[in-house]
Amino acid sequence: MASNLFFSPFTLSLLLLLILFSSSLSSADVPPSNPVSTGTICSYTLDPSFCRTQLPQNNSANVYDCGRLSVRKSLSSARKFLALINQYLSHSSSLTPSAIAALNDCQLLASLNLDYLSSSLQTVSNTSSSPLPILQAEDIQTLLSGILTNTQTCLDGLQATASAWSVRNGIYAPLSNDTKLFSMSLALFTKGWVPKNKSGTLKHRTKSHLPVVNGTLPLKMSSRHKEIYESMRGRKLLQSASEGAGVLVSEMVVVSQDGSQNFTTISDAVAAAPNSTNGTTGYFLIYVKAGVYEEYVSIPKNKKYLMMIGDGINQTVITGNHSFVDGWTTFNSATFAVVGLGFVAVDITFRNTAGAIKHQAVAVRNGADLSTFYSCSFEAYQDTLYAHSLRQFYRECDIYGTVDFIFGNAAAVFQDCNMYPRLPLNGQFNAITAQGRTDPNQNTGTSIQNATIRAADDLAAANFTVQTFLGRPWKLYSRTVYMQSYMDGLIDPAGWHPWDGDFALNTSYYAEYNNRGPGSDTSKRVTWVGYHIINATDAANFTVSNFLVGDSWLPQTGVSYTDGLV
């Protein structure tokens, strides 16, 4: 039996507002713990159609359940891919040298991905359906971002050196699908577990509690190590083992080319470091005496919390000349490569002498999480410093190069550094940065704060003009910020240069804040959608405290830093 309903004008208005409000709610407003359709969950990802093929087709799932499933699938796919790489390498006699080189890179990167995914799965499986604490969320978002970076690096290597071989033998297609799956895992983790207000409290001009004084870290070590270090380096330490706080050193070895100390090569000293330490007992310190060390140094993932101190820029020099032209992949052309967690380098020059004519030739490749370089010099031409992945900090360093000479997809802050564009090949222009972010959920980017950008001597002496740009978009979501830096007149008025046509001009994020000097004039800058002149609030997102959550890990290195804006 029907009944007649009567609503007052006020009630009707209220009902209408509720209907309008509920219809205006986007999927982003739904709490991630709420059961929703697969379509809604997949709308959070970059490729919803792919996502729907990976999730159960039901209406009772939530972001957390789907996120855990996605990470499990990612781990399974990563295992299969590593097995596939190993299978092809086991038949390497039938492969070209360039294919073998690319596959060796992929093997290393796939192994790292297994570690990162195992750690990520453990975290998401053992946590409740709610956002994680900021530091823990940052750790896992960093690892999931690094997984995508590693996969893209493998793809780039296969395309550059063995693309026809890789497509023909079934490597490229599964790796492309893995990229979609890893991106899905990152998106769902970001939606469910990363706090909306992830940034820490903004601070200004605050230094580490353990500042460097007169170029010496406040090392805290045994009396025996202290005596050896002081006698070798001719400097007094700020703290001994019985005095106050300092950078804890568990063991020390000395490298000297004259054979009078523990080792004559840096690689032998690295091999002697303990495996898989957690840093609680202090750094394993390698003191490298002055000299030119012609060797290729690699610090693997099991050599954690290693500190390397030299006798100063241009005093302790590590040098090599591998290059892309001579058959090395860009990834493996590095003179010095580091993956081990918590690495610190002080007072060392890293050099690749291949020259501009050899194109990509890396001095340092850094894929070490929570890594720090203080008072170091990086010298090469194209692709000098490969800030590859994870979280990195550079303080008071000199960086020389030509094309894309700071590149990669780490979350990296360069503070109080000197950038020296050099004289490139005829017809080339200089680009200081080429940032490689491929996914908007990656917490990566290049932040350059209080830097000084001037021409290197060879460029300054040139009797013709070379265009020099702040950067160009290597990947679709490239992200680079210059703030509070001095830019000399060599910077082109446009500031930024395209990569290829209109690629990434709308999706990249390039920003400038409160820079100074004749090259900082923004009146003739590019007009891309992705270019921004930002204010202090936006710039604060790219400081050490907020972008790297550096207050949680930098103090233990003893390196001075400014955690906010200067």
Coordinates of C-alpha atoms in Angstrom, one line a residue:
M1 CA 0.0 0.0 0.0
A2 CA 1.4 3.4 -1.0
S3 CA 1.8 6.2 1.5
N4 CA 1.9 9.9 0.8
L5 CA 5.2 11.4 2.0
F6 CA 5.5 15.1 2.8
F7 CA 8.8 17.0 3.0
S8 CA 9.2 20.5 4.2
P9 CA 11.1 22.9 1.9
F10 CA 14.0 22.8 4.4
T11 CA 14.1 19.0 4.3
L12 CA 14.0 19.0 0.5
S13 CA 16.9 21.4 0.4
L14 CA 18.9 19.4 2.8
L15 CA 18.3 16.1 0.9
L16 CA 19.3 17.9 -2.4
L17 CA 22.5 19.1 -0.8
L18 CA 23.3 15.6 0.5
I19 CA 22.7 14.1 -2.9
L20 CA 24.9 16.7 -4.6
F21 CA 27.6 16.3 -2.0
S22 CA 27.7 12.5 -2.3
S23 CA 27.8 12.6 -6.1
S24 CA 30.7 15.0 -6.0
L25 CA 32.9 12.8 -3.9
S26 CA 35.7 11.4 -6.0
S27 CA 37.3 8.0 -5.5
A28 CA 40.2 9.9 -3.8
D29 CA 37.9 10.8 -0.9
V30 CA 37.0 7.2 -0.1
P31 CA 39.1 5.9 2.9
P32 CA 41.5 3.2 1.7
S33 CA 40.2 0.8 4.3
N34 CA 36.7 0.9 2.9
P35 CA 35.7 -2.0 0.6
V36 CA 35.2 -0.6 -2.9
S37 CA 35.0 -2.0 -6.5
T38 CA 38.1 -3.1 -8.3
G39 CA 37.5 -0.3 -10.7
T40 CA 37.7 2.3 -8.0
I41 CA 40.9 0.9 -6.6
C42 CA 42.5 0.7 -10.1
S43 CA 41.6 4.3 -10.7
Y44 CA 44.4 5.2 -8.2
T45 CA 47.0 3.6 -10.6
L46 CA 48.6 4.9 -13.8
D47 CA 47.2 2.0 -15.9
P48 CA 43.7 1.1 -14.6
S49 CA 43.1 -1.4 -17.4
F50 CA 46.2 -3.4 -16.5
C51 CA 45.4 -3.1 -12.8
R52 CA 42.0 -4.7 -13.4
T53 CA 43.7 -7.8 -15.0
Q54 CA 45.7 -8.3 -11.8
L55 CA 43.0 -8.0 -9.1
P56 CA 40.1 -10.3 -8.2
Q57 CA 36.9 -9.1 -9.8
N58 CA 34.8 -8.5 -6.7
N59 CA 33.3 -5.6 -4.8
S60 CA 34.6 -6.3 -1.4
A61 CA 38.3 -5.4 -1.6
N62 CA 40.1 -2.4 -0.1
V63 CA 43.3 -0.7 -1.0
Y64 CA 45.3 -2.5 1.7
D65 CA 44.3 -6.0 0.6
C66 CA 44.9 -5.1 -3.1
G67 CA 48.2 -3.4 -2.2
R68 CA 49.5 -6.5 -0.4
L69 CA 48.4 -8.7 -3.3
S70 CA 50.2 -6.4 -5.8
V71 CA 53.4 -6.4 -3.9
R72 CA 53.3 -10.3 -3.7
K73 CA 52.7 -10.5 -7.4
S74 CA 55.6 -8.0 -8.0
L75 CA 57.9 -10.2 -5.9
S76 CA 56.9 -13.3 -7.9
S77 CA 57.4 -11.5 -11.2
A78 CA 60.8 -10.2 -10.1
R79 CA 61.9 -13.7 -9.3
K80 CA 60.8 -15.0 -12.7
F81 CA 62.6 -12.2 -14.4
L82 CA 65.9 -12.8 -12.6
A83 CA 65.7 -16.5 -13.5
L84 CA 65.1 -15.5 -17.1
I85 CA 68.2 -13.2 -17.1
N86 CA 70.3 -16.0 -15.5
Q87 CA 69.1 -18.4 -18.1
Y88 CA 70.2 -16.2 -21.0
L89 CA 73.6 -15.5 -19.3
S90 CA 74.2 -19.2 -19.0
H91 CA 74.3 -19.3 -22.8
S92 CA 76.4 -16.2 -23.1
S93 CA 78.7 -17.7 -25.8
S94 CA 75.9 -17.0 -28.3
L95 CA 75.5 -13.4 -27.2
T96 CA 77.2 -10.2 -28.4
P97 CA 79.4 -8.4 -25.9
S98 CA 76.9 -5.5 -25.7
A99 CA 74.1 -7.9 -24.9
I100 CA 76.1 -9.6 -22.2
A101 CA 76.9 -6.2 -20.7
A102 CA 73.3 -5.1 -20.6
L103 CA 72.2 -8.4 -19.2
N104 CA 74.8 -8.2 -16.4
D105 CA 73.4 -4.8 -15.4
C106 CA 69.9 -6.3 -15.4
Q107 CA 71.0 -9.2 -13.3
L108 CA 72.4 -6.8 -10.6
L109 CA 69.3 -4.6 -10.7
A110 CA 66.9 -7.5 -10.6
S111 CA 68.7 -8.9 -7.5
L112 CA 68.3 -5.5 -5.8
N113 CA 64.6 -5.5 -6.7
L114 CA 64.2 -8.9 -5.0
D115 CA 65.7 -7.4 -1.8
Y116 CA 63.5 -4.3 -2.0
L117 CA 60.3 -6.2 -2.7
S118 CA 61.0 -8.7 0.1
S119 CA 61.4 -5.8 2.6
S120 CA 58.3 -4.1 1.2
L121 CA 56.2 -7.2 1.5
Q122 CA 57.3 -7.8 5.0
T123 CA 56.2 -4.3 6.0
V124 CA 52.8 -4.3 4.3
S125 CA 52.0 -7.8 5.5
N126 CA 52.8 -7.0 9.1
T127 CA 51.0 -3.6 9.4
S128 CA 47.4 -2.8 10.0
S129 CA 45.2 -1.2 7.4
S130 CA 46.2 2.4 8.2
P131 CA 49.0 4.8 7.1
L132 CA 52.4 4.1 8.5
P133 CA 54.6 6.4 10.6
I134 CA 56.3 8.9 8.3
L135 CA 59.8 7.4 8.5
Q136 CA 58.6 3.8 7.8
A137 CA 56.4 5.0 5.0
E138 CA 59.3 7.0 3.5
D139 CA 61.5 3.9 3.6
I140 CA 59.1 1.7 1.7
Q141 CA 58.1 4.4 -0.8
T142 CA 61.8 4.9 -1.5
L143 CA 62.3 1.1 -2.1
L144 CA 59.3 0.9 -4.4
S145 CA 60.5 4.0 -6.2
G146 CA 63.9 2.4 -6.6
I147 CA 62.4 -0.8 -8.0
L148 CA 60.9 1.2 -10.9
T149 CA 64.2 3.0 -11.4
N150 CA 66.1 -0.3 -11.5
T151 CA 63.7 -1.7 -14.0
Q152 CA 63.9 1.4 -16.2
T153 CA 67.7 1.3 -16.1
C154 CA 67.6 -2.3 -17.3
L155 CA 65.2 -1.3 -20.1
D156 CA 67.4 1.6 -21.1
G157 CA 70.5 -0.6 -21.3
L158 CA 68.7 -3.2 -23.4
Q159 CA 67.4 -0.5 -25.8
A160 CA 70.8 1.2 -26.1
T161 CA 73.0 -1.7 -26.6
A162 CA 71.0 -4.8 -27.6
S163 CA 67.5 -3.7 -28.4
A164 CA 67.0 -6.1 -31.4
W165 CA 68.4 -9.0 -29.5
S166 CA 66.3 -8.3 -26.4
V167 CA 63.0 -8.1 -28.3
R168 CA 63.8 -11.2 -30.3
N169 CA 64.6 -13.2 -27.2
G170 CA 61.6 -12.2 -25.1
I171 CA 63.3 -10.0 -22.5
Y172 CA 61.8 -6.6 -23.3
A173 CA 58.1 -7.6 -23.2
P174 CA 58.0 -9.2 -19.7
L175 CA 60.1 -6.4 -18.3
S176 CA 57.6 -3.9 -19.6
N177 CA 54.8 -5.8 -17.9
D178 CA 56.8 -5.9 -14.7
T179 CA 57.1 -2.1 -14.9
K180 CA 53.3 -1.8 -14.9
L181 CA 53.0 -4.1 -11.9
F182 CA 55.7 -2.3 -9.9
S183 CA 54.0 1.0 -10.7
M184 CA 50.7 -0.4 -9.5
S185 CA 52.3 -1.5 -6.2
L186 CA 53.8 1.9 -5.7
A187 CA 50.5 3.6 -6.4
L188 CA 48.5 1.5 -4.0
F189 CA 51.1 1.8 -1.3
T190 CA 51.1 5.5 -1.7
K191 CA 47.3 5.6 -1.5
G192 CA 47.0 3.4 1.6
W193 CA 50.2 3.6 3.7
V194 CA 51.8 7.0 3.1
P195 CA 50.5 9.7 5.4
K196 CA 48.8 12.6 3.5
N197 CA 50.9 15.1 5.5
K198 CA 54.3 13.3 5.0
S199 CA 56.5 16.3 5.3
G200 CA 58.2 17.1 8.6
T201 CA 58.1 20.5 10.4
L202 CA 59.8 23.2 8.4
K203 CA 62.9 24.5 10.0
H204 CA 65.3 27.3 9.1
R205 CA 69.1 27.4 9.2
T206 CA 69.4 24.5 11.6
K207 CA 72.6 22.6 11.5
S208 CA 73.5 19.0 12.4
H209 CA 74.5 18.5 16.0
L210 CA 77.8 17.1 14.9
P211 CA 79.2 19.7 12.5
V212 CA 82.4 19.4 10.5
V213 CA 85.0 21.8 11.8
N214 CA 88.1 22.7 9.7
G215 CA 87.3 19.9 7.3
T216 CA 87.5 17.1 10.0
L217 CA 84.6 14.9 11.0
P218 CA 84.1 14.5 14.7
L219 CA 85.2 10.9 14.8
K220 CA 84.7 8.8 17.9
M221 CA 87.1 5.8 17.8
S222 CA 89.4 3.8 20.0
S223 CA 92.6 5.4 21.2
R224 CA 94.6 3.1 18.9
H225 CA 92.6 4.2 15.8
K226 CA 92.7 7.8 16.9
E227 CA 96.5 7.7 17.2
I228 CA 96.9 6.1 13.8
Y229 CA 94.5 8.5 12.1
E230 CA 96.0 11.6 13.6
S231 CA 99.6 10.6 12.9
M232 CA 98.7 9.7 9.3
R233 CA 96.5 12.7 8.5
G234 CA 98.2 15.3 10.7
R235 CA 95.0 16.6 12.2
K236 CA 93.5 16.5 15.6
L237 CA 90.1 14.9 16.1
L238 CA 87.3 16.8 17.8
Q239 CA 86.4 13.9 20.0
S240 CA 88.1 10.8 21.4
A241 CA 86.3 7.7 22.5
S242 CA 86.0 9.2 26.0
E243 CA 84.8 12.6 25.0
G244 CA 81.2 13.5 24.1
A245 CA 79.3 12.6 21.0
G246 CA 81.0 11.9 17.7
V247 CA 80.7 9.8 14.6
L248 CA 81.2 6.2 15.9
V249 CA 84.0 4.2 14.1
S250 CA 84.1 0.5 14.8
E251 CA 87.2 -0.3 12.7
M252 CA 89.7 1.5 10.6
V253 CA 92.1 0.5 7.8
V254 CA 94.5 2.6 5.8
V255 CA 95.2 2.5 2.1
S256 CA 98.5 3.7 0.8
Q257 CA 100.2 3.1 -2.5
D258 CA 103.6 2.8 -1.0
G259 CA 102.7 -0.5 0.7
S260 CA 103.4 0.8 4.3
Q261 CA 99.8 0.4 5.5
N262 CA 97.0 -2.2 5.5
F263 CA 96.3 -2.1 1.7
T264 CA 97.6 -0.7 -1.5
T265 CA 94.3 -0.7 -3.3
I266 CA 90.9 0.7 -2.3
S267 CA 89.1 -2.4 -3.7
D268 CA 91.0 -4.6 -1.3
A269 CA 90.1 -2.4 1.6
V270 CA 86.4 -2.6 0.6
A271 CA 86.6 -6.4 0.4
A272 CA 87.9 -6.5 4.0
A273 CA 84.9 -4.6 5.4
P274 CA 82.4 -6.7 7.3
N275 CA 79.3 -7.9 5.6
S276 CA 75.7 -6.7 6.3
T277 CA 76.4 -4.6 9.4
N278 CA 73.5 -2.5 10.8
G279 CA 75.6 0.5 11.7
T280 CA 75.0 0.3 15.5
T281 CA 78.6 -0.4 16.3
G282 CA 79.8 2.4 14.0
Y283 CA 81.3 2.9 10.5
F284 CA 84.0 0.8 9.0
L285 CA 86.4 3.6 8.1
I286 CA 88.7 3.4 5.1
Y287 CA 91.3 6.2 5.1
V288 CA 92.8 6.6 1.7
K289 CA 96.1 8.5 1.7
A290 CA 97.0 11.0 -1.0
G291 CA 97.7 9.5 -4.4
V292 CA 96.1 8.8 -7.8
Y293 CA 94.3 5.4 -7.6
E294 CA 93.7 4.0 -11.1
E295 CA 91.1 1.4 -10.3
Y296 CA 87.4 0.7 -10.6
V297 CA 85.8 0.6 -7.2
S298 CA 82.5 -1.1 -6.4
I299 CA 80.9 -1.1 -3.0
P300 CA 78.2 -3.8 -3.1
K301 CA 75.0 -4.1 -1.2
N302 CA 76.5 -6.2 1.6
K303 CA 79.1 -3.6 2.5
K304 CA 76.9 -1.3 4.6
Y305 CA 77.8 1.8 6.7
L306 CA 81.2 2.2 5.1
M307 CA 83.0 5.5 5.5
M308 CA 85.8 6.5 3.1
I309 CA 88.0 9.6 3.9
G310 CA 90.7 10.9 1.7
D311 CA 93.3 13.6 2.1
G312 CA 91.4 16.2 0.1
I313 CA 90.1 17.1 -3.3
N314 CA 92.9 16.6 -5.9
Q315 CA 95.0 14.9 -3.2
T316 CA 93.2 11.5 -3.1
V317 CA 92.0 10.8 -6.6
I318 CA 90.2 7.7 -7.9
T319 CA 90.3 7.6 -11.7
G320 CA 89.2 5.5 -14.7
N321 CA 88.3 5.9 -18.3
H322 CA 85.4 3.5 -19.2
S323 CA 82.9 4.9 -21.6
F324 CA 79.9 4.0 -23.8
V325 CA 81.9 4.4 -27.0
D326 CA 84.4 1.8 -25.8
G327 CA 81.6 -0.8 -25.2
W328 CA 80.5 -0.2 -21.6
T329 CA 76.9 0.5 -20.7
T330 CA 76.4 3.9 -19.2
F331 CA 75.4 2.1 -15.9
N332 CA 78.7 0.2 -15.8
S333 CA 81.0 2.9 -17.1
A334 CA 81.4 4.3 -13.6
T335 CA 84.9 4.7 -12.1
F336 CA 83.3 4.4 -8.6
A337 CA 80.0 2.6 -8.0
V338 CA 78.2 2.3 -4.6
V339 CA 75.1 0.4 -3.5
G340 CA 75.9 -0.3 0.1
L341 CA 73.5 1.3 2.6
G342 CA 74.7 4.3 4.6
F343 CA 77.9 5.1 2.6
V344 CA 79.8 8.3 3.4
A345 CA 82.7 9.8 1.4
V346 CA 84.8 12.7 2.4
D347 CA 87.7 14.6 0.8
I348 CA 88.0 12.5 -2.4
T349 CA 88.1 13.3 -6.1
F350 CA 86.3 10.9 -8.4
R351 CA 87.3 11.1 -12.1
N352 CA 86.5 9.7 -15.5
T353 CA 89.1 10.7 -18.1
A354 CA 87.5 9.3 -21.2
G355 CA 86.8 12.8 -22.4
A356 CA 83.9 14.4 -24.2
I357 CA 84.7 12.5 -27.4
K358 CA 83.7 9.2 -25.7
H359 CA 80.2 10.5 -24.8
Q360 CA 78.6 8.7 -21.7
A361 CA 81.4 8.2 -19.2
V362 CA 80.4 8.2 -15.5
A363 CA 82.7 9.2 -12.7
V364 CA 80.4 8.0 -9.8
R365 CA 77.2 5.9 -9.9
N366 CA 75.4 6.1 -6.6
G367 CA 72.5 3.8 -5.8
A368 CA 73.2 3.7 -2.0
D369 CA 70.3 4.6 0.2
L370 CA 71.1 7.2 2.9
S371 CA 74.4 8.0 1.3
T372 CA 76.4 11.2 1.8
F373 CA 79.3 12.8 -0.1
Y374 CA 81.0 15.7 1.6
S375 CA 83.8 17.9 0.2
C376 CA 84.3 15.6 -2.9
S377 CA 84.9 16.4 -6.5
F378 CA 83.2 14.7 -9.5
E379 CA 85.0 15.2 -12.8
A380 CA 84.0 14.0 -16.3
Y381 CA 82.1 15.3 -19.3
Q382 CA 78.9 13.7 -20.4
D383 CA 77.0 11.9 -17.5
T384 CA 79.5 12.7 -14.8
L385 CA 77.4 11.9 -11.7
Y386 CA 74.8 9.2 -11.9
A387 CA 72.6 9.9 -8.9
H388 CA 70.8 6.6 -9.7
S389 CA 68.3 5.8 -7.0
L390 CA 67.2 6.0 -3.4
R391 CA 68.1 8.9 -0.9
Q392 CA 71.3 10.9 -1.3
F393 CA 72.9 14.0 0.1
Y394 CA 75.8 16.0 -1.3
R395 CA 77.4 18.9 0.6
E396 CA 80.2 21.3 -0.5
C397 CA 81.1 19.2 -3.5
D398 CA 82.5 20.3 -6.9
I399 CA 80.8 18.8 -10.0
Y400 CA 82.2 19.2 -13.5
G401 CA 80.7 18.1 -16.8
T402 CA 78.9 18.9 -20.1
V403 CA 75.8 17.0 -21.2
D404 CA 73.4 15.9 -18.5
F405 CA 76.3 15.8 -16.0
I406 CA 74.0 15.3 -13.0
F407 CA 71.5 12.6 -13.9
G408 CA 69.5 9.7 -12.5
N409 CA 66.4 9.2 -10.4
A410 CA 67.4 9.4 -6.8
A411 CA 65.9 11.7 -4.2
A412 CA 69.0 13.8 -4.1
V413 CA 69.8 17.2 -2.4
F414 CA 72.9 19.1 -3.5
Q415 CA 73.7 21.7 -0.8
D416 CA 76.4 24.4 -1.0
C417 CA 77.9 22.7 -4.1
N418 CA 79.7 24.1 -7.1
M419 CA 78.5 23.2 -10.5
Y420 CA 81.1 23.7 -13.3
P421 CA 79.9 23.3 -16.9
R422 CA 82.8 22.5 -19.1
L423 CA 83.6 22.9 -22.8
P424 CA 81.6 20.3 -24.8
L425 CA 82.1 18.9 -28.2
N426 CA 81.5 21.2 -31.2
G427 CA 77.7 21.4 -31.8
Q428 CA 76.8 20.3 -28.2
F429 CA 75.1 22.3 -25.5
N430 CA 75.5 21.9 -21.8
A431 CA 72.7 20.6 -19.6
I432 CA 73.5 20.5 -15.9
T433 CA 70.7 18.0 -15.0
A434 CA 68.7 15.2 -16.6
Q435 CA 66.4 13.9 -14.0
G436 CA 64.8 10.5 -14.6
R437 CA 61.5 10.2 -12.7
T438 CA 59.2 7.9 -14.6
D439 CA 56.2 7.7 -12.2
P440 CA 54.3 10.5 -10.4
N441 CA 54.2 8.4 -7.2
Q442 CA 58.0 8.2 -7.0
N443 CA 59.4 10.3 -4.2
T444 CA 62.4 11.2 -6.3
G445 CA 63.9 14.4 -7.8
T446 CA 66.9 16.6 -7.8
S447 CA 67.0 19.5 -5.4
I448 CA 69.9 22.0 -5.8
Q449 CA 70.1 24.5 -2.9
N450 CA 72.5 27.4 -2.3
A451 CA 74.8 26.2 -5.2
T452 CA 77.2 28.2 -7.2
I453 CA 77.1 27.7 -11.0
R454 CA 80.0 29.1 -12.9
A455 CA 81.9 28.1 -16.1
A456 CA 84.9 25.8 -15.7
D457 CA 88.2 27.2 -16.9
D458 CA 88.0 25.6 -20.4
L459 CA 84.5 26.9 -21.0
A460 CA 85.4 30.4 -19.6
A461 CA 88.4 30.6 -21.9
A462 CA 86.5 29.6 -25.1
N463 CA 86.3 32.3 -27.8
F464 CA 82.8 31.2 -28.8
T465 CA 79.4 30.9 -27.0
V466 CA 78.2 27.5 -25.7
Q467 CA 74.6 27.3 -24.6
T468 CA 74.2 26.0 -21.0
F469 CA 70.9 25.0 -19.5
L470 CA 69.8 24.1 -16.0
G471 CA 68.4 20.8 -17.2
R472 CA 66.2 18.8 -19.6
P473 CA 63.5 16.2 -19.1
W474 CA 65.1 12.8 -19.5
K475 CA 61.9 10.9 -18.4
L476 CA 58.2 11.7 -18.4
Y477 CA 57.9 13.0 -14.8
S478 CA 61.4 14.6 -14.5
R479 CA 61.6 16.8 -11.4
T480 CA 64.3 19.3 -10.6
V481 CA 64.3 22.4 -8.4
Y482 CA 67.0 25.1 -8.1
M483 CA 66.6 27.3 -5.0
Q484 CA 68.7 30.0 -3.3
S485 CA 71.5 29.5 -5.8
Y486 CA 74.0 31.7 -7.6
M487 CA 73.8 31.4 -11.4
D488 CA 76.4 33.1 -13.5
G489 CA 75.8 34.6 -16.9
L490 CA 76.5 31.4 -18.8
I491 CA 72.9 30.1 -18.1
D492 CA 70.8 30.5 -21.2
P493 CA 67.9 32.9 -20.7
A494 CA 65.4 30.1 -21.5
G495 CA 66.8 28.2 -18.5
W496 CA 65.6 24.7 -19.6
H497 CA 65.9 22.7 -22.8
P498 CA 63.5 20.1 -24.4
W499 CA 64.6 16.5 -24.6
D500 CA 62.8 15.6 -27.8
G501 CA 60.0 17.8 -29.2
D502 CA 57.3 18.3 -26.6
F503 CA 58.1 15.2 -24.7
A504 CA 57.5 15.6 -20.9
L505 CA 57.0 19.4 -21.1
N506 CA 53.6 19.2 -19.5
T507 CA 54.3 16.3 -17.1
S508 CA 57.7 17.3 -15.7
Y509 CA 58.2 19.6 -12.7
Y510 CA 60.9 22.2 -13.0
A511 CA 61.0 25.0 -10.5
E512 CA 63.1 27.9 -9.4
Y513 CA 63.0 29.8 -6.1
N514 CA 64.9 32.9 -5.0
N515 CA 68.0 32.4 -7.0
R516 CA 70.5 35.2 -7.7
G517 CA 73.2 36.2 -10.2
P518 CA 72.9 37.2 -13.9
G519 CA 71.7 33.8 -15.0
S520 CA 68.8 33.7 -12.6
D521 CA 66.6 36.2 -14.4
T522 CA 63.4 34.3 -15.1
S523 CA 61.7 36.8 -17.4
K524 CA 62.7 34.9 -20.5
R525 CA 62.3 31.3 -19.1
V526 CA 60.4 28.6 -21.0
T527 CA 56.7 28.7 -20.8
W528 CA 56.1 24.9 -20.4
V529 CA 53.2 23.8 -18.3
G530 CA 55.7 21.9 -16.1
Y531 CA 57.9 25.0 -15.4
H532 CA 57.2 26.9 -12.2
I533 CA 58.5 29.9 -10.2
I534 CA 57.6 28.9 -6.7
N535 CA 57.3 30.5 -3.3
A536 CA 58.9 29.6 0.0
T537 CA 56.2 27.2 1.0
D538 CA 56.6 25.1 -2.1
A539 CA 60.4 25.4 -1.9
A540 CA 60.3 24.0 1.6
N541 CA 59.1 20.7 0.2
F542 CA 62.5 20.2 -1.4
T543 CA 64.7 20.9 1.7
V544 CA 66.7 18.3 3.5
S545 CA 64.2 18.0 6.3
N546 CA 61.2 17.5 4.1
F547 CA 62.5 15.9 0.9
L548 CA 64.9 13.5 2.4
V549 CA 63.6 13.4 6.0
G550 CA 67.2 14.0 6.6
D551 CA 67.0 14.8 10.3
S552 CA 66.4 11.1 10.9
W553 CA 69.7 9.9 9.4
L554 CA 72.1 12.7 8.5
P555 CA 73.3 13.6 12.1
Q556 CA 75.0 10.2 12.5
T557 CA 77.3 11.0 9.5
G558 CA 78.8 14.1 11.2
V559 CA 78.3 16.1 8.0
S560 CA 76.9 19.6 8.5
Y561 CA 73.7 20.4 6.7
T562 CA 70.9 23.0 6.6
D563 CA 67.6 21.3 7.1
G564 CA 65.4 24.1 5.9
L565 CA 65.7 27.1 3.7
V566 CA 68.8 29.3 4.1

